[in-house]
XYZ file of C-alpha atoms in Angstrom:
567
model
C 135.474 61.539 92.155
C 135.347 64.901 93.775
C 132.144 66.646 93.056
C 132.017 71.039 93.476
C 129.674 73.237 93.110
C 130.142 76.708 91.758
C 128.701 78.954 94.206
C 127.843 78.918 97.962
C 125.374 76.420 99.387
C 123.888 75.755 102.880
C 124.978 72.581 105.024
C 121.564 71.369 104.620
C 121.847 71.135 100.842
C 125.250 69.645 101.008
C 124.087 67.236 103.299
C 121.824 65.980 100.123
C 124.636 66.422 97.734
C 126.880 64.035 100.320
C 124.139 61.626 99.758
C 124.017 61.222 96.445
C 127.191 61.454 95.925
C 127.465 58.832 98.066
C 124.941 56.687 95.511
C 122.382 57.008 97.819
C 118.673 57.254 96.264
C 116.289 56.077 99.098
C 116.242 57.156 102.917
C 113.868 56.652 106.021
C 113.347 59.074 108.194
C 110.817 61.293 110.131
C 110.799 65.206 110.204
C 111.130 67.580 113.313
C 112.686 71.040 114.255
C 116.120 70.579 114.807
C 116.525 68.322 111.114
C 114.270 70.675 109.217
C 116.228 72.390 107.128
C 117.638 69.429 105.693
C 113.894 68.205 104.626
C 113.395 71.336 103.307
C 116.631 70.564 100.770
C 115.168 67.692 100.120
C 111.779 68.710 99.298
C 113.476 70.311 96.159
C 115.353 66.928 95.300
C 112.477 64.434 95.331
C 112.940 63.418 92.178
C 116.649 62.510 92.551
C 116.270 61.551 96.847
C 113.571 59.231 98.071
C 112.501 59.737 101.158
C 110.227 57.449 103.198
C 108.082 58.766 106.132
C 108.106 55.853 108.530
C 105.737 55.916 111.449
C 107.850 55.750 114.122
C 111.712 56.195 114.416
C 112.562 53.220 115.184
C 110.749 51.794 112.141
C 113.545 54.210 109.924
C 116.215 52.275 111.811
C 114.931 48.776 111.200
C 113.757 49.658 107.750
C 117.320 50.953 106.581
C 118.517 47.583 108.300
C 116.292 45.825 105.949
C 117.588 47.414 102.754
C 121.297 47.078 103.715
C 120.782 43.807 104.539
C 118.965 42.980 101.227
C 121.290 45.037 99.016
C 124.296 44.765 100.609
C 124.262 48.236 100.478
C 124.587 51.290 103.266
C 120.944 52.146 104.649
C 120.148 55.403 105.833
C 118.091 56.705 108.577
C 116.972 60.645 109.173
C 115.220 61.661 112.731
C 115.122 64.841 114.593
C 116.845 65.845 117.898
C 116.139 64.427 121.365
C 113.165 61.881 121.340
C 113.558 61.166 117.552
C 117.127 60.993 118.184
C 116.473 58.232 121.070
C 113.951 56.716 118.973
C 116.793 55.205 116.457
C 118.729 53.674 119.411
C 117.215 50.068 119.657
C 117.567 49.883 115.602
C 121.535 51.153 116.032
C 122.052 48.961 118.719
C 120.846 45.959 116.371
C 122.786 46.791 113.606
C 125.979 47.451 115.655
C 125.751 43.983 116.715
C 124.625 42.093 113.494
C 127.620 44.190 111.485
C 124.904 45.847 109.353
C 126.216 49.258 107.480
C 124.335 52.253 108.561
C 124.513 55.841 108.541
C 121.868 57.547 110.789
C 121.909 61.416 110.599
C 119.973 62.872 113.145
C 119.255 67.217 113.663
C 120.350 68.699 116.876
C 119.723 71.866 118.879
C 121.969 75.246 117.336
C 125.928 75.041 118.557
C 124.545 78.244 121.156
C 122.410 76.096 122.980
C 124.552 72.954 123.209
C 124.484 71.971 126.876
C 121.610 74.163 128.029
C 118.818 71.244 128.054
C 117.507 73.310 125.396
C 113.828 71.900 124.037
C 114.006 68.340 122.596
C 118.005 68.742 123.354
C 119.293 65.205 123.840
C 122.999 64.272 123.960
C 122.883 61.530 121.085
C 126.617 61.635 121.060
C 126.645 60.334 124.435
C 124.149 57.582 124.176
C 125.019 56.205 120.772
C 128.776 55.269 121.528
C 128.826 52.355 122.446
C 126.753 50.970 119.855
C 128.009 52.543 117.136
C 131.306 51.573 114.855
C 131.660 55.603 114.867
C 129.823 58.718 115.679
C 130.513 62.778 115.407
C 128.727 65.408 116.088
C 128.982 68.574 113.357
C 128.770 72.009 114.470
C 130.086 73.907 111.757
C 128.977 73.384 107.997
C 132.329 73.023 106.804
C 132.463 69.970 108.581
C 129.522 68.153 106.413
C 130.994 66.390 103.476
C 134.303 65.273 105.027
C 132.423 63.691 108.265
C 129.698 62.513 105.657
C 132.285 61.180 103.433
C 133.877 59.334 106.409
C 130.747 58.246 107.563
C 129.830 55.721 104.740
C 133.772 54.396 104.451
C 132.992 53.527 107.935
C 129.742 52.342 107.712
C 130.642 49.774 104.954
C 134.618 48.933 105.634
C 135.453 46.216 106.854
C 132.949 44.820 109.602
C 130.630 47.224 108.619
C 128.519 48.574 111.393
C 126.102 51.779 112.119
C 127.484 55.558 112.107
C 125.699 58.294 113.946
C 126.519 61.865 112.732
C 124.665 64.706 114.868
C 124.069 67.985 113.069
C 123.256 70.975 114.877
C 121.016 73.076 113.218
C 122.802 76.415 112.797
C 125.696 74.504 110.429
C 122.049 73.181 108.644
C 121.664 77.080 107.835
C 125.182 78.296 107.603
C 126.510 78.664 103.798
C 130.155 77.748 102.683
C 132.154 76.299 99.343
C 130.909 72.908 98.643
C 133.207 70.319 97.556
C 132.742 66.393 97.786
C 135.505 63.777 98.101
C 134.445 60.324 98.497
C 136.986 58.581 101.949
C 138.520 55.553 100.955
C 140.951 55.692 103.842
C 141.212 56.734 107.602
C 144.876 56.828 109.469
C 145.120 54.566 111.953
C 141.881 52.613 110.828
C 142.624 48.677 109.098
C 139.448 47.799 107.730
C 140.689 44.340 105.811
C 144.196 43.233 107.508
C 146.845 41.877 105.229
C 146.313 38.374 105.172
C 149.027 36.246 106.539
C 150.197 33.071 104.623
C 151.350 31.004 107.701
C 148.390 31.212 108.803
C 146.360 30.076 105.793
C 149.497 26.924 105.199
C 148.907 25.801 109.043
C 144.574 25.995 108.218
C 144.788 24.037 105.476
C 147.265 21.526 107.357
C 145.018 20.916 109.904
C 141.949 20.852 107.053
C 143.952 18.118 105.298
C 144.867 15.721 107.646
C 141.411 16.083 109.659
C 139.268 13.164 109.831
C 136.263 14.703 111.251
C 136.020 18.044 109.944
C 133.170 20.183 110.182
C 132.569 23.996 108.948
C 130.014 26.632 110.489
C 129.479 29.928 108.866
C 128.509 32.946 109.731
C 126.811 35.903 108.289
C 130.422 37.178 107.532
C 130.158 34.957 104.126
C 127.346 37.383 103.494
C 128.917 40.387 103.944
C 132.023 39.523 102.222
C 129.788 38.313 99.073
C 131.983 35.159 99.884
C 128.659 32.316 99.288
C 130.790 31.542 95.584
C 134.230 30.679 97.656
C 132.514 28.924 100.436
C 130.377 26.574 97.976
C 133.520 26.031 95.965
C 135.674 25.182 99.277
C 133.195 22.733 100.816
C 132.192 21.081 97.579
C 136.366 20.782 96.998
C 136.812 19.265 100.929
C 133.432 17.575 100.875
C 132.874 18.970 104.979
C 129.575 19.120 106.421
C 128.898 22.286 106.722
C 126.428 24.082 109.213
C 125.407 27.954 110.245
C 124.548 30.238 112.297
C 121.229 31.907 112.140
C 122.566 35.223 110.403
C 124.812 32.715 107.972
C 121.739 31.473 106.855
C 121.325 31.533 102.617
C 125.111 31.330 102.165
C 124.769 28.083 101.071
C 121.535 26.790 99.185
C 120.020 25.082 101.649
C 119.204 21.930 99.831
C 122.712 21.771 99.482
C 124.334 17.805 99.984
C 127.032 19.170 102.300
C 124.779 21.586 104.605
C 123.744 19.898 107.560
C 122.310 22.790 109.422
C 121.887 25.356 112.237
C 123.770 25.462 115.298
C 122.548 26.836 118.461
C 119.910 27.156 121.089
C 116.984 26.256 118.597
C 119.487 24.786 116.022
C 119.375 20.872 114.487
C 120.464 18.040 115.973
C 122.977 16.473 114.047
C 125.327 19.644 113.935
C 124.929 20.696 117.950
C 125.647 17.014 119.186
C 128.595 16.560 116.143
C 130.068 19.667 117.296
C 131.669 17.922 120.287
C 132.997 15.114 118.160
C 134.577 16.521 115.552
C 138.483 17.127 114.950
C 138.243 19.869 113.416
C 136.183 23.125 113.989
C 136.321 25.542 110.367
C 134.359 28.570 111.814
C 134.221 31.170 108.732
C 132.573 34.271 109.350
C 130.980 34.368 113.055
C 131.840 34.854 116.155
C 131.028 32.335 118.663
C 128.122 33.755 120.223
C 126.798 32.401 123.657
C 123.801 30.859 121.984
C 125.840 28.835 119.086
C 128.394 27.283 121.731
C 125.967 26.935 124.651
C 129.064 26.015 128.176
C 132.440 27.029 126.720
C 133.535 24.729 129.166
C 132.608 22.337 127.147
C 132.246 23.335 123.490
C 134.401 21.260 121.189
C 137.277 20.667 123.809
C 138.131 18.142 121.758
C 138.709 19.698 118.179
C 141.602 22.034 116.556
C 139.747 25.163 116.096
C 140.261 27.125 113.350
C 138.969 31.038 112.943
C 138.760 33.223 109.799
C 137.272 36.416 110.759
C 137.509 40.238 109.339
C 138.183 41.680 113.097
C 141.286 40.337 114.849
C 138.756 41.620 118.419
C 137.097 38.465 117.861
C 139.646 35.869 117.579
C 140.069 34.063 121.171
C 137.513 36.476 122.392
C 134.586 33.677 123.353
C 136.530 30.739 122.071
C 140.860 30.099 122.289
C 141.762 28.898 118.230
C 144.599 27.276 117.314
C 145.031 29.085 113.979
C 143.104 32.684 113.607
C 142.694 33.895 109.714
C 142.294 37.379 109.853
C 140.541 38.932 106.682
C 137.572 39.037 104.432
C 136.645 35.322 104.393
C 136.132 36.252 100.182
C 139.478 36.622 99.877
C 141.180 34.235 102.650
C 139.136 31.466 101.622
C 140.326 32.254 98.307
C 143.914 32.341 99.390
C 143.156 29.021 101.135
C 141.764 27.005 98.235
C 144.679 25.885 96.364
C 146.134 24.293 99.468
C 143.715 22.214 100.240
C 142.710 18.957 99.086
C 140.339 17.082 97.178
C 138.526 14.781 99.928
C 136.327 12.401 100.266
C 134.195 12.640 104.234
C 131.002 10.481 103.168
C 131.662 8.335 106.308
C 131.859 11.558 108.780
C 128.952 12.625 106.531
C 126.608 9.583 107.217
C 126.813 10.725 111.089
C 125.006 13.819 110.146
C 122.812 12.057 108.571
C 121.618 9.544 110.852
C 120.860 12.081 113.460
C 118.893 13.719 111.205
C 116.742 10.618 111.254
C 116.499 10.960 114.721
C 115.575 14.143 114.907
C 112.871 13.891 111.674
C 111.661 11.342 113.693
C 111.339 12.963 117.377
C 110.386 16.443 115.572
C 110.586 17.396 112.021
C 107.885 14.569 110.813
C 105.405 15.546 113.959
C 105.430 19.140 113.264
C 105.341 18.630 109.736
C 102.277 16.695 110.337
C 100.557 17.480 113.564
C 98.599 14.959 114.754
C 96.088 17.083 116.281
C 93.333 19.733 114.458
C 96.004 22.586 115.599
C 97.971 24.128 112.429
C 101.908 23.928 113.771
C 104.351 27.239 112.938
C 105.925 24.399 110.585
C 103.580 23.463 108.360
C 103.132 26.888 107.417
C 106.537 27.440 106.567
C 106.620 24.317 104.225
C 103.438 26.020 102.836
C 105.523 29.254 102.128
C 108.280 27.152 100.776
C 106.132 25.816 97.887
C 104.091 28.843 96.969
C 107.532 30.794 96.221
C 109.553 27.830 95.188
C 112.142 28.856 97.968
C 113.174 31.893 96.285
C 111.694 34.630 98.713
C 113.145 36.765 100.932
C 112.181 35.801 104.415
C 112.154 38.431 107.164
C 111.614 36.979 110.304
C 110.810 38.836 114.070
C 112.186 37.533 117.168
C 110.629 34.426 119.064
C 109.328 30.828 118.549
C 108.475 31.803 114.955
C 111.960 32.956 113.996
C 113.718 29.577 115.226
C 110.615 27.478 113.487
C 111.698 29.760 110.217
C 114.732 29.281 110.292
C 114.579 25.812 110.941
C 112.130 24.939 108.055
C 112.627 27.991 105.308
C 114.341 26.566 101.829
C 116.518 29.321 100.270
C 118.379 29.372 96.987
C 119.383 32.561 96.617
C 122.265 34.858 98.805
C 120.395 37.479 100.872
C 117.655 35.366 101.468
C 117.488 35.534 105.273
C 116.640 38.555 107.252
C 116.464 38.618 111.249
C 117.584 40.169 114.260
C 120.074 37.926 115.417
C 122.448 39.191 117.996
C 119.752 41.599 120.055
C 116.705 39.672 119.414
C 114.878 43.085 118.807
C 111.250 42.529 118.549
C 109.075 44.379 116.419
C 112.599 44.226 113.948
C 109.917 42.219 111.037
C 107.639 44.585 109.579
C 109.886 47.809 108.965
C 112.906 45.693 108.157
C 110.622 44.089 105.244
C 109.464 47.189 104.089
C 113.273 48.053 103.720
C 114.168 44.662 102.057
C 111.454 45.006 99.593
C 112.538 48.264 98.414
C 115.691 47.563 98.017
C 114.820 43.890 96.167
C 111.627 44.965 94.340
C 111.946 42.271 91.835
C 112.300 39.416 94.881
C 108.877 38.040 96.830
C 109.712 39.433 100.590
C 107.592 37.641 102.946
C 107.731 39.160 106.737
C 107.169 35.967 109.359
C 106.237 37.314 112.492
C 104.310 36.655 115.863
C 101.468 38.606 117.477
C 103.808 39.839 119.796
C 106.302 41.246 117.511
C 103.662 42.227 115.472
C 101.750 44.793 117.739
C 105.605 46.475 118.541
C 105.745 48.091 115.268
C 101.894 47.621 113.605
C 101.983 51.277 113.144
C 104.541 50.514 110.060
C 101.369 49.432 108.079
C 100.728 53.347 107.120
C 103.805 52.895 105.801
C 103.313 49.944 103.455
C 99.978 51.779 102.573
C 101.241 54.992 101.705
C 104.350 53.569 99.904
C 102.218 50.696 98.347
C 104.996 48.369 98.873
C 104.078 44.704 98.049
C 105.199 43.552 101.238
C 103.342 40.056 101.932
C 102.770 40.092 106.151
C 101.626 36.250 107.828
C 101.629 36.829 111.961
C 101.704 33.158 113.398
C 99.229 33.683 116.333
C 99.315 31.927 119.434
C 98.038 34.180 121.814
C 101.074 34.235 124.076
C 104.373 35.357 123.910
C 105.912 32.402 122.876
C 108.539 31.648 123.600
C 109.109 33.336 127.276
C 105.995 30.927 127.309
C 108.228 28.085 126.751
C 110.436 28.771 129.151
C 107.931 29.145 131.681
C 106.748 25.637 130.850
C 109.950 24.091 130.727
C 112.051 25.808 133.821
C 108.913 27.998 135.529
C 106.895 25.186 136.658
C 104.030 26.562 133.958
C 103.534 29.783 135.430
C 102.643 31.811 132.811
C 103.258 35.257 134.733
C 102.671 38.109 131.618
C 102.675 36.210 128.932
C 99.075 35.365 127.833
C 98.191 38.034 124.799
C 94.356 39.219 124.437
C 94.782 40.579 120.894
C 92.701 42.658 118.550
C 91.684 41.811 115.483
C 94.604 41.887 112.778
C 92.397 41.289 110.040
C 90.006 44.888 110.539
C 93.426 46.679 111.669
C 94.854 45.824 108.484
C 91.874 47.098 106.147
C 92.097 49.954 107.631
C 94.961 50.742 106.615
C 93.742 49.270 103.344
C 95.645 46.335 103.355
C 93.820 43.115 101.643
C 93.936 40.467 103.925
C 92.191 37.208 105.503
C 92.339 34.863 108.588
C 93.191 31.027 108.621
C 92.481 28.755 111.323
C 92.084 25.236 109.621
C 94.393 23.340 107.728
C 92.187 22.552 104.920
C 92.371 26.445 103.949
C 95.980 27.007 104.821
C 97.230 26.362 101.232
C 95.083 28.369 99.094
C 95.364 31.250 101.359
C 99.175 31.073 101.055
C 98.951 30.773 97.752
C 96.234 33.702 96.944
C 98.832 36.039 99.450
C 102.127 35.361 97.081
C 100.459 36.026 93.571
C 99.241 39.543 95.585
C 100.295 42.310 92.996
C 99.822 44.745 96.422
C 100.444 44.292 100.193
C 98.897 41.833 101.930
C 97.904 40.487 105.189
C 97.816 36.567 106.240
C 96.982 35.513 110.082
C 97.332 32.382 110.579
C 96.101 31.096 113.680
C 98.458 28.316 114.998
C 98.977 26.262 118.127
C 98.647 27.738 121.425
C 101.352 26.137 123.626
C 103.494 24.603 120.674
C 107.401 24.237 121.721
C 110.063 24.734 119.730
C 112.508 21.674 119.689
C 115.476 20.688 119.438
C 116.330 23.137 122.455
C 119.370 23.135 124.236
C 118.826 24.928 127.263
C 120.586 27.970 128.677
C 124.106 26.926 129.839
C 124.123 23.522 129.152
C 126.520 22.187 126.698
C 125.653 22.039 122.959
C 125.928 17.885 123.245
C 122.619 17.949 125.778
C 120.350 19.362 123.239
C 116.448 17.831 123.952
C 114.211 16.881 121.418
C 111.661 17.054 123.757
């Protein structure tokens, strides 16, 4: 619907009008000369605009991650020229390579100065290509609602991704004829290709006649709201079915069929089956170094089969013998009358008997350490039961993230939130501050280490002045972790920069008014757990775990996925 307004406006009032035209109603940002006029707009449109002052730039990235992610939605980001600008990168970067939709607007220095390393004059343009799906920098204020308009198709086509559009400040003041028309197409530009029927007869061919299939999917079920058509094809074909640590939620994860994670930190059962199976389904991901470990050895032995949304990534990492191109919603719906009722509880037992193994060798000892120590584990069962596996669980980057998303129970879609393909710590606490505004109604519960932790602890004014019921446990173990691991395991134990003196979390938190406590024995683990989910406010929970504690199964860097350790 095209949306025009009667007289003259400036480009920083149309740049409002873009976004809620758009649907938009909450944004994170952080003011600053050169994107000034455009919070002055929005100072008049408060009650229509939300606008969240973040602490740090890089906390309006992450946070905007976290509310695409748990909406499904197209987060925004605001920050001014040059350092602000810069500030967004490392969030960009992470949603460019986790597919999350996000349009960043960022202020520049007047069209005059362009070029003259005018004050706080960065070129954004420049250093956001290659990690963004699409950038553009306006100059005039004609330009605003087409580029805006093309922005979010972008954004949220497709593989959705992050767009970066750079406004100069002189089209911020300059007035012209407003008019709005949403973009629902750009030459040249395929978002969803046509899907080819071949290709779906010679998938399920290979699906029917397969003795040993096995599925693993990605967080493309996620973004193609696909978690209906993947339950109904597995349940139909009866394959075990494992993911990847953004596919995570697609599937319940009580669910008979699931078996798993894949990958460096992933279970056993699915890693060592993956090289035994006759069939590989991969739905929705992308084969990244840490899922298939030596590609000189990853499932040599299977038919692959790909469905992705981007034709870039089939035979990019790993040569198929059928690619699907297309939203995995609607190819797998394509697929489903073709295949056949099975019946793989044999192939199925396999899975489970190396799950036995691996309970044995890991999952019982760290659910029940033998020593005093509380284990990253236990805690995560203990989360499990307070919010009867329904919470959103926002995880950092480290030994924490793999124990999480080892041990977290999920129901629900949407249920997993991490920084997968960068591993960008200090991703936890914005990102759950942008989750839990965009699922108020949902527990969000932000799992991170004292490392992460300290990367973006400014992000507690944030939760303070907001007041959002954000519930915040840091698992410390007074080291980096897991470099720390590594440094045991391939270093020889030489724990060069890794050893963390750290403040106390507890004070830092009340002052920013933030209820909170410490545990550091089991006995009071439970209760404190407890008393943090039925938290009408914010609150803080550190839990102080084992020092040195590994996280196992590991399969180490370049080794094939079949010589995964448990220890």
């Amino acid at each position: 619907m095209t949306t025009k307004l009667p007289n003259q406006i400036s480009g920083a009032e149309a740049i409002v009008h873009c976004l809620l035209a758009e649907g938009v109603n909450l944004i994170y940002g952080y003011p600053g000369g050169a994107i000034m006029p455009f919070y002055d707009e929005l100072y008049k449109f408060q009650d229509q605009l939300k606008h969240v002052l973040v602490r740090h730039e890089q906390g309006a990235a992450h946070a905007a991650q976290g509310y695409a992610r748990a909406t499904g939605k197209v987060g925004v980001a605001v920050a001014t020229s040059g350092p602000g600008a810069t500030n967004l990168v490392t969030g960009i970067a992470d949603a460019q390579i986790d597919s999350t939709p996000l349009v960043c607007i960022t202020g520049q220095v007047g069209r005059h100065l362009l070029g003259s390393d005018a004050f706080q004059e960065t070129d954004i343009i420049g250093i956001s290509t290659p990690i963004t799906k699409w950038n553009y920098q306006i100059t005039k204020a004609a330009e605003i609602p087409y580029i805006l308009a093309k922005a979010f198709y972008i954004a949220r086509s497709g593989r959705p991704g992050p767009v970066l559009v750079d406004i100069t400040k002189n089209a911020q003041f300059e007035l012209f004829d407003f008019e709005y028309t949403p973009c629902d197409h750009v030459r040249s530009y395929l978002p969803e290709p046509q899907i080819d029927m071949e290709c779906i007869h010679q998938a399920a061919a290979l699906i029917n006649e397969a003795k040993k299939p096995m599925i693993v999917y990605g967080q493309g079920v996620v973004l193609g709201n696909a978690e209906q058509e993947l339950k109904t094809f597995i349940e139909k074909t009866t394959i075990p079915s494992a993911w990847t640590i953004l596919g995570k939620s697609a599937l319940p994860t009580a669910h008979k069929h699931n078996v798993g994670m894949v990958g460096m930190h992933g279970n056993y059962a699915p890693n060592v089956l993956t090289n035994e199976c006759d069939v590989l389904i991969a739905i929705g991901m992308r084969f990244d170094d840490r899922v298939t470990g030596d590609l000189n050895t990853y499932a040599k032995q299977a038919k692959i089969i790909h469905f992705d949304i981007d034709k870039a990534e089939i035979n990019k990492n790993v040569k198929v013998d059928v690619g699907v191109l297309g939203n995995c919603k609607h190819t797998l719906t394509a697929l489903l009358p073709w295949v056949k009722e099975n019946n793989h509880s044999q192939w199925q037992s396999s899975f489970d008997q190396l799950y036995q193994v691996e309970f044995k060798e890991v999952i019982d000892k760290e659910m029940n350490p033998a020593g005093p120590g509380i284990s990253m584990a236990e805690v995560i069962e203990q989360i499990n039961q307070a919010t009867q596996s329904q919470a959103i669980v926002v995880t950092d980057v480290g030994q924490h993230q793999m124990i999480a998303c080892r041990y977290a129970q999920e129901t629900l879609p949407k249920s997993n939130i991490t920084s997968g393909g960068l591993g960008t710590m200090g991703f936890a606490l914005p990102s759950a501050i942008g989750a839990k505004m965009g699922a108020p109604e949902r527990e969000v519960i932000a799992v991170i280490g004292d490392g992460g932790f300290q990367m973006n602890i400014q992000e507690l004014g944030t939760i303070y002045q907001t007041q959002t019921a954000v519930k915040i446990v840091v698992l410390n173990n007074e080291h980096l972790g897991m470099v720390r691991q590594w440094q045991e395991l391939f270093f020889d134990s030489r724990y060069a920069s890794t050893v963390m003196t750290n403040p106390d979390f507890v004070t830092i938190a009340k002052g920013y008014y933030i209820p909170g406590k410490r545990v550091d024995q089991r006995a009071d683990l439970k209760a404190a757990i407890e008393e943090m989910v039925a938290a009408k406010t914010p609150y803080f929970l550190e839990i102080k775990v084992e020092n040195e504690e590994n996280v196992f199964p590991m399969i180490p860097s370049g080794s094939s996925v079949s010589d995964i350790r448990l220890s």
